[in-house]
GROMACS .gro file of C-alpha atoms in nm:
model
  158
    1MET     CA    1   0.000   0.000   0.000
    2ILE     CA    2   0.128   0.347  -0.086
    3ARG     CA    3   0.062   0.649   0.133
    4VAL     CA    4   0.126   1.015   0.071
    5SER     CA    5   0.358   1.146   0.338
    6GLY     CA    6   0.342   1.515   0.264
    7GLN     CA    7   0.497   1.778   0.048
    8LEU     CA    8   0.860   1.870   0.014
    9ALA     CA    9   0.929   2.197  -0.170
   10GLY     CA   10   0.598   2.166  -0.355
   11ILE     CA   11   0.661   1.806  -0.461
   12THR     CA   12   0.440   1.535  -0.319
   13VAL     CA   13   0.652   1.272  -0.150
   14ILE     CA   14   0.518   0.919  -0.172
   15CYS     CA   15   0.659   0.637   0.039
   16HIS     CA   16   0.565   0.276   0.109
   17ASP     CA   17   0.441   0.192   0.458
   18ALA     CA   18   0.766   0.027   0.576
   19ALA     CA   19   0.978   0.322   0.471
   20MET     CA   20   0.710   0.550   0.613
   21ALA     CA   21   0.738   0.384   0.953
   22LEU     CA   22   1.115   0.423   0.942
   23LEU     CA   23   1.085   0.789   0.845
   24GLU     CA   24   0.842   0.851   1.129
   25GLN     CA   25   1.079   0.682   1.375
   26ILE     CA   26   1.374   0.883   1.242
   27ASP     CA   27   1.173   1.206   1.272
   28ALA     CA   28   1.083   1.130   1.634
   29ASP     CA   29   1.441   1.035   1.721
   30LEU     CA   30   1.573   1.341   1.535
   31LYS     CA   31   1.362   1.568   1.755
   32LYS     CA   32   1.491   1.391   2.067
   33ALA     CA   33   1.852   1.426   1.948
   34MET     CA   34   1.802   1.795   1.878
   35LEU     CA   35   1.658   1.853   2.226
   36ALA     CA   36   1.944   1.658   2.382
   37ARG     CA   37   2.198   1.847   2.168
   38ASP     CA   38   2.335   1.515   2.044
   39THR     CA   39   2.508   1.634   1.727
   40VAL     CA   40   2.628   1.293   1.607
   41THR     CA   41   2.281   1.141   1.623
   42ARG     CA   42   2.119   1.456   1.481
   43ASP     CA   43   2.351   1.476   1.182
   44THR     CA   44   2.337   1.102   1.111
   45LEU     CA   45   1.956   1.096   1.124
   46ARG     CA   46   1.933   1.398   0.896
   47MET     CA   47   2.149   1.216   0.642
   48LEU     CA   48   1.937   0.900   0.665
   49LYS     CA   49   1.616   1.097   0.629
   50SER     CA   50   1.755   1.278   0.325
   51GLU     CA   51   1.857   0.949   0.162
   52LEU     CA   52   1.515   0.794   0.222
   53LEU     CA   53   1.327   1.099   0.090
   54LYS     CA   54   1.526   1.137  -0.229
   55LEU     CA   55   1.457   0.781  -0.345
   56ASP     CA   56   1.131   0.706  -0.527
   57ASP     CA   57   1.090   0.359  -0.379
   58PRO     CA   58   1.334   0.334  -0.091
   59ASP     CA   59   1.436  -0.004   0.040
   60ASP     CA   60   1.510   0.115   0.391
   61LEU     CA   61   1.730  -0.182   0.479
   62GLU     CA   62   1.936  -0.127   0.164
   63VAL     CA   63   1.980   0.243   0.245
   64LEU     CA   64   2.089   0.159   0.600
   65THR     CA   65   2.324  -0.116   0.486
   66ARG     CA   66   2.481   0.110   0.225
   67ALA     CA   67   2.531   0.384   0.485
   68VAL     CA   68   2.705   0.144   0.725
   69LYS     CA   69   2.925   0.002   0.448
   70SER     CA   70   3.028   0.350   0.339
   71ARG     CA   71   3.127   0.440   0.692
   72ARG     CA   72   3.323   0.117   0.739
   73ASP     CA   73   3.519   0.198   0.423
   74SER     CA   74   3.584   0.547   0.559
   75ILE     CA   75   3.702   0.407   0.893
   76LYS     CA   76   3.956   0.191   0.712
   77SER     CA   77   4.084   0.490   0.512
   78TYR     CA   78   4.098   0.719   0.814
   79THR     CA   79   4.279   0.459   1.024
   80GLU     CA   80   4.536   0.401   0.750
   81GLY     CA   81   4.580   0.777   0.721
   82GLY     CA   82   4.638   0.820   1.093
   83ARG     CA   83   4.313   1.008   1.156
   84GLN     CA   84   4.170   0.814   1.448
   85ASP     CA   85   3.947   1.109   1.544
   86LEU     CA   86   3.761   1.085   1.213
   87ALA     CA   87   3.747   0.704   1.235
   88ASP     CA   88   3.586   0.737   1.579
   89GLN     CA   89   3.330   0.981   1.437
   90GLU     CA   90   3.239   0.733   1.162
   91GLN     CA   91   3.208   0.452   1.419
   92ALA     CA   92   2.970   0.665   1.626
   93GLU     CA   93   2.756   0.719   1.315
   94ILE     CA   94   2.750   0.344   1.246
   95GLU     CA   95   2.619   0.285   1.597
   96VAL     CA   96   2.335   0.533   1.535
   97ILE     CA   97   2.243   0.371   1.201
   98GLN     CA   98   2.248   0.021   1.345
   99ARG     CA   99   1.967   0.114   1.586
  100TYR     CA  100   1.732   0.095   1.287
  101MET     CA  101   1.863  -0.231   1.144
  102PRO     CA  102   1.756  -0.585   1.237
  103LYS     CA  103   1.960  -0.745   1.514
  104PRO     CA  104   2.246  -0.939   1.353
  105LEU     CA  105   2.273  -1.310   1.421
  106SER     CA  106   2.575  -1.439   1.612
  107ASP     CA  107   2.823  -1.661   1.426
  108ASP     CA  108   2.673  -1.972   1.586
  109GLU     CA  109   2.315  -1.866   1.502
  110ALA     CA  110   2.420  -1.786   1.146
  111ARG     CA  111   2.590  -2.125   1.111
  112GLU     CA  112   2.274  -2.303   1.233
  113ALA     CA  113   2.049  -2.100   1.001
  114ILE     CA  114   2.270  -2.162   0.698
  115ALA     CA  115   2.300  -2.534   0.777
  116ALA     CA  116   1.920  -2.555   0.787
  117ILE     CA  117   1.894  -2.376   0.452
  118VAL     CA  118   2.157  -2.606   0.297
  119SER     CA  119   1.954  -2.913   0.396
  120GLU     CA  120   1.620  -2.755   0.292
  121VAL     CA  121   1.733  -2.663  -0.059
  122GLY     CA  122   1.916  -2.993  -0.099
  123ALA     CA  123   2.251  -2.829  -0.162
  124SER     CA  124   2.547  -3.066  -0.167
  125THR     CA  125   2.826  -2.909  -0.373
  126LYS     CA  126   2.985  -2.568  -0.421
  127LYS     CA  127   2.776  -2.537  -0.738
  128ASP     CA  128   2.472  -2.493  -0.511
  129LEU     CA  129   2.626  -2.195  -0.330
  130GLY     CA  130   2.417  -1.948  -0.532
  131LYS     CA  131   2.089  -2.113  -0.429
  132VAL     CA  132   2.194  -2.114  -0.065
  133MET     CA  133   2.305  -1.749  -0.068
  134LYS     CA  134   1.983  -1.639  -0.240
  135GLU     CA  135   1.779  -1.808   0.031
  136VAL     CA  136   1.997  -1.664   0.311
  137ARG     CA  137   1.948  -1.310   0.176
  138ALA     CA  138   1.572  -1.367   0.144
  139ARG     CA  139   1.522  -1.510   0.493
  140TYR     CA  140   1.774  -1.305   0.691
  141PRO     CA  141   1.802  -0.962   0.528
  142GLY     CA  142   2.055  -0.751   0.714
  143GLN     CA  143   2.100  -1.013   0.984
  144ILE     CA  144   2.384  -1.218   0.836
  145ASP     CA  145   2.685  -1.053   0.676
  146GLY     CA  146   2.727  -1.168   0.316
  147LYS     CA  147   3.095  -1.256   0.354
  148LEU     CA  148   3.028  -1.456   0.667
  149ALA     CA  149   2.735  -1.636   0.503
  150SER     CA  150   2.945  -1.721   0.198
  151THR     CA  151   3.228  -1.852   0.413
  152ILE     CA  152   2.998  -2.068   0.625
  153ALA     CA  153   2.806  -2.200   0.325
  154GLY     CA  154   3.135  -2.279   0.149
  155GLU     CA  155   3.254  -2.478   0.449
  156LEU     CA  156   2.926  -2.668   0.469
  157LEU     CA  157   2.924  -2.746   0.097
  158SER     CA  158   3.284  -2.868   0.070
   0.00000   0.00000   0.00000
């Protein structure tokens, strides 16, 4: 179902319900951060809100995942460049973004989930890795890191 969420500079902004709920939560948390003078949270939430509003059909989990990945890349660059202060800033932003993401599974939980998927889809060789990974992404979006899932599935299929 599509709902109209309001107008932005004379343009009607249309969002799906899931993204709408995330936007409403971000708005509420943004107000709290502004009142608390929490600049890291305020600035991070403003960026997230902007990203969600500028997309026609935002996949909120994809936007959040992309934002975290971008910051992790920045942390690596800042650390290599000797700018720990900027790396710490990026890490603080990641922690704000992760509040809106599904809780990640532990390594053991991920291993159990992937083992169950391997047996359900009847995977037995490395050639079946694609089927397994497709099912992992469908069932556990944002909860299992892709590299970890690929590693675990590879071990189970060898």
